[in-house]
Amino acid sequence: MTLDKLPVGQTARIVAVDWATLVEEEALRLRALGVDVGSKLSVSHRGVFGGADPLALRVGRMTVALRRAHARAMQVTLLENGLESGQ
Amino acid sequence: MSRWHKAALVGNPNAGKSALFNALTGARQKIANYPGVTVERRGGRMILPNGAPIELTDLPGSYGLTATSPDEEVTRKVILGELAGEPAPDVLVVVLDASNLEQHLVFAQEVIALGKPTVVALNMIDLAERDGLVLDPKALSNALGVPVIPTVAVRRRGLTELGEAIAQAEGHAGDAPHPRARLDLAERRMEAHAIADGVIISESAKHRLHSRMDDVLLHPWIGPVFLLGLLFVVFQAVFAWAAPLQDGLEGFVGLLSDAVKGAMAPGLLRDFITDGVMAGVGAVVVFLPQIIILFFFILVLEATGYMARAAFLMDRMMAGVGLSGRSFIPLLSSFACAVPGIMATRSITDPKDRLTTILIAPLMTCSARLPVYAVIIAAFIPNRPVGVVGLQGLVLFGLYVFGIVGAMVVALILRRSVTKGAASGFIMEMPKYQLPRLRDLGLGLFQRGWIFLRRAGTIILQVNIVLWLLLNFPQAQKGQDQVDASFAGHIANGLAVALKPIGFNRDIALALIPSMMAREVAVSSLATTYAVAAGDEDTTAHQLSAQLQKHWSLATALAFLAWFVFAPQCISTIAVTRRETNGWKWPGFMLAYLFALAYVFAGITYWSAVALGF
């Protein structure tokens, strides 16, 4: 499924990113923040208005906000009871 | 000595660089913890433990040497010595957030790989411990091949050791580039993961404080309600808390003025001191408490990390008018003052987004408007309760809302016409929650207050003196009104013709001219005008309310308020816009559209009020 469909609290891993749909700067920024193929993350919060946009992701020990439009470009696979820090 | 030796602090945003910088240099600087600090060069001197002085630069937060924003561009150029007039630093101090080690190591490796003398400050180690994270600095030092010093900037822990490490590092220049230089981003991330794994001795998986706080503050219902409530409390506080302090200051100015009156012989000089200087400056200085209270809230919100959450909550709404949550922070800062607000737009990567935000920033009710609003509200709006709040506070809140709604509508129109372009994204790191540091808060408030008083003491004083001269010369003949006879009266008469349709009298026209310098001057120039007009009666600034009621109708007062919601009466804002947009085109556009709006809305307000019989 794509990241924007990921239920809040469910841990997942990014398996593919459609970089072509992202502006180059956005792609760079996302990768710098650790949102990239292979990253383990969960959605911790969603925005309030208009289709629960944006999303707040937990990536490692960080919280990163991004919009649904970015999340849609990312394929994720669910992880069972993923621990927070990859132990 | 050829030149100062230089060290630079580098690291990700939110690594606590600014706090460390302040702790090391004692620099009197404001710490703003929102994503993307303005590209100001912040430098300071420190004395190393061995007695050697060194120049320290605090570079903007950066995620990598591949720049994606103006801030990162500056950081990259300084580190590599590519910035004209800025010699490359001799020592790089990489600041890491201990609780965010894995993420921060990605950029740290990139910096270390440059092969320059480098020291790592493992910062905020106390917060990491609070989160149940135990780290091994030695292991980190071995893995990175550079000295690692654990620091807690706010408690001044590890500063001496850091200074010693900087002194020692200085000799080790020009080693062969580190093998890590060849790693690309993905490889550096793998490496960061491996290093972090080796450095973390233990971590308890306890639910951390800030995710619990986010559960509340980012909650779909509680979050927005809290934000709205918070904004409301701020504006009520600005009005209610400041009142007693303000009364005290007003009384003091009155006493001072009386003392001068008692001590000096009547004449032009005495009038100049009481009516020109004291009435003018006093009328502005009494707003110091309000300014301080407003900045207190803004600084606390920045320091705690709540600002980024507000941006998250507001992103969807901002997207509705073609902006992003990133614009929310500069706009919120503009409530304090549009000048830093406009400078803060540098963190907005999308140029069209940024330009739109700059153009609407002056519509946010800045603190300079407060004196104007406060005087008019106090004079014309009865102080009676409406439910749980006061009517005066409600009107003030309404003026703020008016400005916000205006800004949003303007943004929507601009994004479809002048600044047309693709919708921008919103990608942002949310900093950890932190308790604000009293010392930094105190410094910030002192700075704000001082800037305000300095303005009152310089620009506002000068404008008032000029105005007083224009009002008093030429001297009136017998039986002639002084204001009518004066130079200022003639100028204002010309302007009043254009302003008459929207209910403005000549005194207002007179006040609008000097308040182009700074909005607050409107209050002091009204005070001066009425003091001069009242002649030698006992008129001081604190009786301005009574004078206004005598000279203005309610419709005029309301139109005046509407004018001030929109009018771009601030030279500094125009100047900073020119600087940030590199030319006169956009500040010119800003002036034109804001004056047009001000005229139209003041007119609508006036005629509606007249029609309703006010």
XYZ file of C-alpha atoms in Angstrom:
701
model
C 0.000 0.000 0.000
C 1.059 3.633 -0.190
C 2.158 5.557 2.906
C -0.866 7.858 2.879
C -3.096 4.833 3.532
C -1.045 3.624 6.494
C -3.157 3.568 9.655
C -1.974 5.674 12.582
C 0.255 3.692 14.934
C 1.111 0.932 12.477
C 4.839 0.457 11.811
C 5.943 -0.014 8.219
C 8.988 0.035 5.989
C 9.311 2.012 2.768
C 9.967 -0.408 -0.083
C 9.798 1.935 -3.064
C 9.569 5.661 -3.737
C 8.325 7.167 -6.961
C 10.895 9.975 -6.974
C 9.627 11.263 -10.307
C 6.461 12.643 -8.702
C 8.444 14.737 -6.210
C 10.168 18.036 -6.851
C 13.928 17.554 -6.620
C 14.279 19.753 -3.555
C 11.495 17.919 -1.780
C 13.104 14.587 -2.577
C 16.433 15.795 -1.200
C 14.802 17.164 1.921
C 12.896 13.920 2.544
C 16.011 11.830 2.145
C 17.957 14.151 4.425
C 15.275 13.669 7.053
C 15.620 9.911 6.773
C 12.488 9.265 4.713
C 13.885 6.973 2.036
C 13.717 3.436 0.694
C 14.377 1.084 3.595
C 13.289 3.573 6.302
C 11.154 2.178 9.080
C 8.427 4.512 10.205
C 4.960 4.901 11.579
C 2.301 7.573 11.224
C 1.884 9.174 14.628
C -0.631 11.915 13.843
C -2.663 13.231 10.988
C -3.796 16.737 10.253
C -7.188 17.962 11.225
C -8.744 19.464 8.154
C -9.442 18.305 4.640
C -8.740 14.592 4.515
C -6.380 14.295 7.463
C -3.561 16.167 5.775
C -0.605 16.518 6.593
C 0.887 13.424 8.226
C 3.309 13.355 11.136
C 5.726 10.447 10.811
C 7.931 8.886 13.416
C 11.241 8.085 11.791
C 13.720 6.802 14.314
C 13.651 9.381 17.079
C 12.376 12.164 14.896
C 8.982 13.448 13.995
C 8.686 14.586 10.388
C 5.673 16.276 8.854
C 4.779 15.819 5.208
C 1.709 16.074 3.023
C -0.432 13.284 1.673
C 0.732 14.110 -1.827
C 4.290 13.120 -0.842
C 3.140 10.090 1.113
C 1.262 8.813 -1.926
C 4.571 8.440 -3.785
C 5.836 5.914 -1.245
C 5.100 2.199 -1.210
C 5.248 0.652 2.240
C 5.075 -2.823 3.628
C 3.642 -3.457 7.082
C 5.911 -4.649 9.861
C 4.595 -6.716 12.733
C 5.089 -5.134 16.175
C 8.096 -3.149 14.971
C 10.128 -1.816 17.863
C 10.992 1.822 17.891
C 14.682 1.723 17.263
C 15.342 -1.349 15.211
C 16.549 -3.450 18.116
C 48.788 38.166 15.111
C 47.590 37.770 11.541
C 43.909 37.234 12.198
C 41.531 35.726 14.683
C 41.353 31.992 14.581
C 37.914 30.875 13.619
C 35.647 28.049 14.643
C 32.156 27.375 13.300
C 29.231 25.488 14.761
C 27.542 23.209 12.238
C 24.791 20.646 12.525
C 21.211 19.746 11.768
C 18.434 22.157 12.653
C 17.210 21.648 16.218
C 20.560 20.300 17.415
C 20.785 23.111 19.945
C 23.515 25.047 18.112
C 22.169 28.427 19.079
C 21.984 27.526 22.756
C 25.542 26.247 22.611
C 26.640 29.387 20.798
C 25.070 31.580 23.462
C 26.614 29.542 26.248
C 30.076 29.757 24.667
C 30.102 33.405 23.675
C 27.563 34.916 26.025
C 26.192 36.506 22.870
C 23.115 38.562 23.407
C 21.119 36.849 20.736
C 17.611 35.663 20.329
C 17.172 31.935 19.921
C 14.474 31.038 17.480
C 13.924 27.340 17.213
C 11.787 27.200 14.128
C 12.832 25.337 11.027
C 15.201 27.397 8.948
C 16.684 30.272 10.869
C 17.130 33.510 8.965
C 20.444 33.704 7.208
C 22.001 36.111 9.628
C 25.627 35.744 10.351
C 25.932 35.222 14.040
C 29.426 35.560 15.340
C 30.937 36.022 18.764
C 34.251 35.871 20.517
C 35.224 33.374 23.140
C 38.367 32.796 25.119
C 39.581 29.204 25.064
C 40.684 27.639 28.377
C 44.326 28.059 27.258
C 43.773 31.820 27.033
C 43.668 32.015 23.251
C 40.818 34.083 21.827
C 38.780 32.605 18.997
C 36.014 33.845 16.735
C 32.994 31.583 16.765
C 30.338 31.522 14.041
C 26.931 29.929 14.438
C 25.988 28.557 11.028
C 22.362 27.953 9.991
C 21.069 24.427 10.553
C 21.607 22.107 7.627
C 20.768 18.534 6.650
C 23.591 18.139 4.196
C 26.157 19.837 1.997
C 23.804 19.509 -0.970
C 21.877 22.699 -0.386
C 18.097 22.725 -0.711
C 17.509 26.134 0.840
C 19.259 29.509 1.098
C 20.242 28.640 4.672
C 21.973 25.428 3.650
C 23.654 27.263 0.798
C 25.224 29.707 3.261
C 26.368 26.898 5.551
C 27.956 24.973 2.688
C 29.778 28.007 1.330
C 31.157 29.051 4.722
C 32.397 25.544 5.544
C 34.121 25.235 2.171
C 35.452 28.796 2.326
C 33.572 29.797 -0.833
C 31.840 32.808 0.662
C 33.502 36.086 -0.264
C 34.901 37.958 2.719
C 34.396 35.000 5.002
C 37.597 33.005 5.533
C 36.999 29.303 6.002
C 36.831 28.253 9.677
C 39.980 26.675 11.139
C 37.965 24.281 13.290
C 34.517 22.844 12.699
C 32.390 22.022 15.719
C 29.697 19.540 14.711
C 26.749 19.759 17.090
C 24.714 16.563 17.500
C 21.464 16.090 19.337
C 22.224 13.128 21.577
C 18.667 11.829 21.448
C 18.617 11.983 17.684
C 22.040 10.531 17.089
C 21.384 8.298 14.113
C 19.742 11.046 12.095
C 22.330 13.674 12.964
C 25.269 11.400 12.186
C 24.344 11.455 8.499
C 25.390 15.089 8.093
C 28.153 14.790 10.696
C 29.929 12.168 8.576
C 29.705 14.411 5.549
C 31.359 17.249 7.475
C 34.041 15.052 9.061
C 34.852 13.609 5.633
C 36.030 17.045 4.504
C 39.184 16.327 6.445
C 39.241 19.648 8.314
C 40.033 19.830 12.046
C 36.738 18.770 13.607
C 35.304 18.392 17.101
C 31.932 16.845 17.886
C 29.700 18.285 20.614
C 27.274 15.594 21.758
C 24.664 18.095 22.871
C 21.506 17.855 24.985
C 22.830 14.690 26.583
C 20.601 15.371 29.602
C 17.433 15.160 27.496
C 18.669 11.908 26.010
C 19.148 10.549 29.509
C 15.683 11.729 30.421
C 14.399 9.688 27.491
C 16.175 6.632 28.916
C 19.023 6.680 26.401
C 22.543 5.876 27.636
C 25.370 6.723 25.202
C 29.075 5.991 25.078
C 30.943 9.113 23.856
C 34.256 7.223 23.655
C 32.799 4.661 21.296
C 31.412 7.485 19.171
C 34.794 9.196 19.112
C 36.463 5.971 18.005
C 33.905 5.381 15.294
C 34.154 8.915 13.913
C 37.863 9.441 14.402
C 37.418 12.873 16.005
C 37.109 14.054 19.638
C 33.571 13.849 21.064
C 32.578 16.064 24.005
C 29.246 15.553 25.795
C 27.630 18.948 26.424
C 24.513 20.425 27.954
C 24.578 23.956 26.585
C 21.801 25.302 28.782
C 23.444 24.082 31.977
C 26.911 25.048 30.752
C 28.083 21.462 31.090
C 31.088 20.373 29.019
C 31.931 23.863 27.762
C 35.472 23.917 29.154
C 36.210 20.486 27.711
C 34.808 21.626 24.365
C 37.074 24.687 24.448
C 40.102 22.493 25.146
C 39.165 20.163 22.303
C 38.855 23.122 19.927
C 42.280 24.389 20.977
C 43.836 20.970 20.403
C 42.066 20.365 17.105
C 43.458 23.523 15.597
C 46.835 21.980 14.907
C 45.528 18.967 13.069
C 44.724 20.594 9.773
C 45.033 19.102 6.341
C 44.995 15.359 6.951
C 44.179 13.305 3.909
C 40.438 13.278 3.235
C 38.650 10.649 5.186
C 37.637 7.477 3.325
C 34.024 8.388 4.201
C 34.195 11.140 1.626
C 33.347 8.560 -1.001
C 30.127 7.474 0.651
C 26.843 8.578 -0.831
C 23.785 9.463 1.207
C 22.373 5.931 1.442
C 25.734 4.542 2.501
C 26.188 7.277 5.075
C 22.801 6.437 6.481
C 23.695 2.741 6.804
C 26.917 3.788 8.451
C 25.068 6.152 10.791
C 22.791 3.323 11.802
C 25.759 1.073 12.510
C 27.594 3.752 14.500
C 24.512 4.642 16.531
C 23.968 0.994 17.335
C 27.498 0.742 18.669
C 27.218 3.920 20.744
C 23.851 3.351 22.395
C 24.600 1.382 25.534
C 21.016 0.966 26.537
C 17.672 2.502 25.854
C 14.468 1.934 27.643
C 11.521 1.836 25.308
C 9.492 4.001 27.641
C 6.853 6.146 26.067
C 8.526 9.471 25.694
C 7.201 12.701 27.038
C 6.958 14.543 23.807
C 4.974 11.959 21.935
C 2.482 12.052 24.792
C 2.352 15.812 24.469
C 1.844 15.521 20.729
C -1.037 13.135 21.355
C -2.765 16.032 23.053
C -1.505 19.037 21.093
C -1.889 17.435 17.672
C -5.184 15.770 18.552
C -7.769 16.331 15.804
C -10.093 18.234 18.155
C -8.067 19.293 21.147
C -5.179 20.559 19.002
C -6.985 23.289 17.048
C -9.139 24.250 20.039
C -6.008 24.600 22.161
C -4.315 26.715 19.470
C -7.288 29.018 19.119
C -7.698 29.270 22.877
C -4.007 30.018 23.228
C -4.142 32.835 20.692
C -7.184 34.247 22.429
C -5.531 34.107 25.846
C -2.496 35.894 24.434
C -4.549 38.788 23.168
C -6.654 39.048 26.288
C -3.478 39.027 28.355
C -1.892 41.725 26.242
C -4.851 43.888 27.070
C -5.686 42.916 30.628
C -2.303 42.281 32.250
C -0.752 45.366 30.791
C -3.419 47.742 32.046
C -2.168 48.341 35.618
C 1.445 48.696 34.465
C 0.333 51.065 31.783
C -1.647 53.205 34.184
C 1.417 53.404 36.400
C 3.607 54.545 33.510
C 1.019 57.067 32.379
C 0.793 58.478 35.858
C 4.557 58.746 35.966
C 4.727 60.604 32.653
C 1.979 62.908 33.901
C 3.859 63.602 37.130
C 7.058 64.280 35.247
C 5.272 66.661 32.937
C 3.704 68.493 35.880
C 7.082 68.725 37.563
C 8.556 70.393 34.478
C 5.579 72.723 34.282
C 6.098 73.697 37.899
C 9.816 74.209 37.526
C 9.923 76.255 34.345
C 8.581 79.615 33.349
C 5.754 79.498 30.809
C 6.950 79.928 27.246
C 7.839 78.142 24.043
C 10.666 76.123 25.572
C 8.476 74.742 28.331
C 5.773 73.880 25.823
C 8.371 72.203 23.664
C 9.490 69.968 26.519
C 6.032 69.074 27.818
C 3.991 69.036 24.607
C 6.638 68.149 22.046
C 8.906 65.739 23.851
C 6.988 64.361 26.816
C 3.521 64.124 25.338
C 4.918 62.513 22.199
C 7.397 60.055 23.624
C 5.325 59.392 26.729
C 2.332 58.400 24.637
C 4.412 55.659 23.041
C 6.516 54.529 25.986
C 3.436 53.586 27.979
C 2.983 50.659 25.597
C 6.135 48.964 26.725
C 4.220 46.526 28.987
C 2.010 45.370 26.117
C 4.952 44.856 23.799
C 6.789 42.864 26.464
C 3.791 40.650 27.186
C 3.211 39.885 23.505
C 6.842 39.026 22.917
C 6.874 36.939 26.054
C 4.266 34.638 24.529
C 5.890 34.514 21.108
C 9.321 33.713 22.534
C 7.895 31.013 24.804
C 6.053 29.372 21.911
C 9.229 29.376 19.836
C 11.431 28.058 22.613
C 9.111 25.225 23.611
C 8.853 23.807 20.105
C 5.122 24.478 19.911
C 5.504 26.750 16.882
C 6.241 23.782 14.614
C 3.108 22.027 15.911
C 1.090 25.112 15.134
C 2.506 24.971 11.611
C 1.448 21.327 11.353
C -2.085 22.100 12.496
C -2.363 25.066 10.180
C -0.841 23.510 7.073
C -4.116 22.326 5.600
C -5.728 25.727 6.069
C -2.717 27.482 4.604
C -2.838 25.057 1.673
C -6.388 26.245 1.107
C -5.049 29.686 0.127
C -2.090 28.247 -1.742
C 0.496 28.499 1.040
C 1.925 25.934 3.439
C 2.326 25.479 7.159
C 5.811 26.920 6.766
C 4.267 30.322 6.131
C 2.436 30.135 9.425
C 5.525 30.777 11.515
C 6.678 33.931 9.705
C 3.096 35.162 9.765
C 2.754 34.430 13.457
C 6.024 36.267 14.109
C 4.587 39.178 12.162
C 2.112 39.647 15.003
C 5.102 40.854 16.952
C 6.676 42.748 14.069
C 6.526 42.296 10.304
C 10.255 42.950 9.936
C 11.532 39.739 11.598
C 8.474 37.998 10.173
C 9.496 38.892 6.644
C 13.076 37.871 7.380
C 11.814 34.519 8.642
C 10.276 33.812 5.231
C 13.751 32.774 4.106
C 12.941 29.323 5.448
C 10.235 28.974 2.779
C 11.920 27.150 -0.068
C 9.331 27.847 -2.759
C 9.962 31.355 -4.150
C 6.327 32.090 -5.054
C 5.213 30.904 -1.655
C 7.772 33.115 -0.042
C 6.840 36.209 -2.018
C 3.145 35.748 -1.187
C 3.967 35.390 2.496
C 6.079 38.563 2.411
C 3.282 40.504 0.735
C 0.664 39.515 3.315
C 2.901 39.767 6.392
C 2.033 43.460 6.995
C -1.634 42.460 7.356
C -0.839 40.598 10.553
C -1.519 42.940 13.444
C 1.958 43.889 14.613
C 2.760 45.233 18.037
C 3.221 48.768 16.674
C -0.498 48.850 15.913
C -1.354 47.986 19.498
C -0.868 51.519 20.859
C -3.125 52.888 18.136
C -5.793 50.242 18.696
C -5.547 50.521 22.448
C -5.998 54.287 22.550
C -8.967 54.302 20.185
C -10.617 51.303 21.875
C -10.129 52.799 25.329
C -11.625 56.092 24.176
C -14.603 54.845 22.197
C -15.498 51.301 23.196
C -17.304 50.996 26.524
C -15.581 48.705 28.984
C -18.417 46.349 29.697
C -18.454 42.559 29.946
C -19.837 40.437 27.124
C -20.352 37.001 28.597
C -17.003 36.075 30.118
C -14.840 38.563 28.228
C -14.689 42.331 28.056
C -16.077 44.186 25.061
C -12.777 46.025 24.607
C -10.817 42.784 24.422
C -13.399 41.425 22.011
C -13.022 44.397 19.682
C -9.243 44.013 19.784
C -9.590 40.318 18.971
C -11.923 41.246 16.140
C -9.309 43.584 14.670
C -6.777 40.767 14.717
C -9.247 38.414 13.021
C -10.017 41.106 10.449
C -6.332 41.313 9.569
C -5.983 37.527 9.341
C -9.046 37.085 7.143
C -7.849 39.955 4.954
C -4.436 38.315 4.624
C -5.931 34.969 3.643
C -8.202 36.505 1.014
C -5.303 38.522 -0.390
C -3.111 35.389 -0.460
C -5.789 33.521 -2.383
C -6.063 36.318 -4.940
C -2.274 36.713 -5.258
C -1.705 32.979 -5.734
C -4.116 33.066 -8.670
C -2.741 36.193 -10.263
C 0.517 37.847 -9.343
C 2.312 34.863 -7.803
C 0.746 32.108 -9.875
C 2.545 28.784 -9.653
C 2.402 25.183 -8.561
C 1.301 24.502 -5.005
C 4.236 24.060 -2.714
C 4.966 21.178 -0.400
C 5.336 20.985 3.315
C 8.145 18.896 4.735
C 9.325 19.756 8.197
C 11.085 18.299 11.164
C 9.245 18.808 14.426
C 11.661 19.733 17.193
C 11.458 18.139 20.618
C 9.487 19.891 23.296
C 11.671 21.804 25.702
C 11.118 23.972 28.686
C 11.958 27.540 27.786
C 15.166 28.739 29.387
C 14.537 31.691 31.613
C 17.870 33.283 30.849
C 17.320 33.213 27.103
C 13.750 34.360 27.551
C 14.874 37.252 29.721
C 17.526 38.208 27.181
C 15.038 38.091 24.341
C 12.534 40.237 26.204
C 15.185 42.710 27.252
C 16.284 43.025 23.629
C 12.744 43.597 22.382
C 12.002 46.118 25.065
C 15.262 47.897 24.451
C 14.700 48.086 20.696
C 11.265 49.514 21.342
C 12.534 52.108 23.801
C 15.388 53.026 21.518
C 12.927 53.642 18.734
C 10.883 55.762 21.113
C 14.001 57.637 22.122
C 15.325 58.245 18.618
C 13.061 58.002 15.613
C 9.841 58.742 17.472
C 11.441 61.582 19.419
C 12.835 63.168 16.260
C 9.587 62.827 14.371
C 7.768 64.385 17.287
C 10.152 67.304 17.535
C 9.789 68.007 13.825
C 6.030 67.707 14.144
C 5.946 70.030 17.131
C 7.983 72.609 15.210
C 5.699 72.307 12.201
C 2.694 72.677 14.490
C 3.990 75.723 16.352
C 5.438 77.730 13.498
C 4.546 80.122 12.174
C 3.048 81.388 15.443
C -0.669 82.148 15.290
C -1.976 85.710 15.224
C -4.469 86.854 17.845
C -7.762 85.038 17.545
C -6.371 82.457 15.181
C -6.160 78.750 15.943
C -2.541 77.643 16.278
C -2.956 74.427 14.286
C -4.648 76.336 11.440
C -1.800 78.797 11.216
C 1.011 76.240 11.290
C 2.934 74.610 8.446
C 1.666 71.201 9.492
C -1.878 72.461 9.310
C -1.392 73.533 5.706
C 0.064 70.174 4.677
C -2.653 68.272 6.478
C -5.352 70.429 4.930
C -4.207 69.271 1.512
C -4.230 65.635 2.572
C -7.525 65.991 4.413
C -9.299 66.739 1.141
C -8.517 63.216 -0.043
C -9.338 61.639 3.320
C -12.567 63.531 3.983
C -14.764 61.013 2.111
C -13.742 58.282 4.558
C -14.516 60.390 7.606
C -11.004 61.489 8.530
C -10.571 64.970 9.919
C -7.543 67.199 9.581
C -5.969 66.002 12.839
C -5.916 62.444 11.509
C -4.366 63.575 8.235
C -1.782 65.295 10.385
C -1.089 62.112 12.337
C -0.801 59.897 9.259
C 2.157 61.784 7.778
C 4.713 61.147 10.536
C 3.340 57.687 11.347
C 4.807 56.459 8.055
C 7.998 56.284 10.099
C 6.385 54.022 12.665
C 2.723 53.335 13.362
C 2.974 54.144 17.059
C 3.778 57.735 16.141
C 0.129 58.183 15.193
C -0.687 58.134 18.887
C 2.030 60.531 19.930
C 1.334 62.928 17.085
C -2.347 63.006 18.027
C -1.288 63.651 21.607
C 1.033 66.446 20.472
C -1.578 67.962 18.182
C -4.247 68.050 20.872
C -1.767 69.247 23.467
C -0.802 72.123 21.193
C -4.416 72.789 20.249
C -5.455 72.884 23.888
C -2.855 75.578 24.390
C -1.609 75.971 27.895
C -4.256 73.933 29.613
C -3.120 70.964 31.571
C -3.152 68.525 28.691
C -0.805 65.586 28.797
C -0.737 62.349 26.930
C -2.805 60.521 29.480
C -5.781 62.680 28.684
C -5.693 61.781 25.029
C -8.844 59.687 25.387
C -10.881 62.641 26.550
C -9.508 64.805 23.722
C -10.363 62.167 21.130
C -13.934 61.880 22.364
C -14.233 65.626 22.042
C -12.886 65.804 18.490
C -13.998 62.545 16.839
C -17.270 60.812 16.152
C -17.540 57.069 16.763
C -17.814 56.514 13.003
C -14.520 58.309 12.477
C -12.853 56.275 15.226
C -14.020 52.997 13.684
C -12.881 54.094 10.212
C -9.508 55.005 11.707
C -9.215 51.494 13.170
C -10.135 49.937 9.809
C -7.498 52.098 8.118
C -4.841 50.848 10.493
C -5.726 47.204 9.872
C -4.488 47.608 6.294
C -2.346 50.716 5.908
C 1.350 49.968 5.249
C 2.552 52.690 7.574
C 5.984 51.407 8.343
C 9.195 52.413 6.611
C 11.096 49.475 8.119
C 8.729 46.924 6.587
C 9.049 48.542 3.177
C 12.833 48.603 3.560
C 13.099 44.963 4.576
C 10.787 43.951 1.720
C 13.037 45.768 -0.690
C 16.031 43.930 0.709
C 14.383 40.506 0.635
C 12.953 40.867 -2.870
C 15.948 42.697 -4.399
C 14.243 45.685 -5.876
C 11.508 48.262 -5.606
C 8.921 46.347 -7.610
C 7.407 44.332 -4.751
C 7.596 46.918 -1.976
C 5.973 49.316 -4.459
C 3.236 46.795 -5.133
C 2.823 46.233 -1.393
C 2.403 49.956 -0.710
C -0.103 50.398 -3.509
C -2.383 47.486 -2.703
C -2.352 48.077 1.057
C -3.153 51.772 0.794
C -5.952 50.963 -1.635
C -7.377 48.386 0.785
C -7.008 50.754 3.731
C -8.870 53.515 1.911
C -11.673 51.270 0.721
C -12.222 49.553 4.075
C -12.015 52.740 6.114
C -14.584 54.189 3.719
C -16.909 51.187 4.007
C -16.587 51.264 7.797
C -17.285 54.980 7.997
C -20.334 54.937 5.764
C -21.774 51.852 7.411
C -21.328 53.459 10.820
C -22.907 56.698 9.660
C -25.814 54.791 8.146
C -26.298 53.004 11.465
C -26.386 56.383 13.163
C -23.091 56.227 15.119
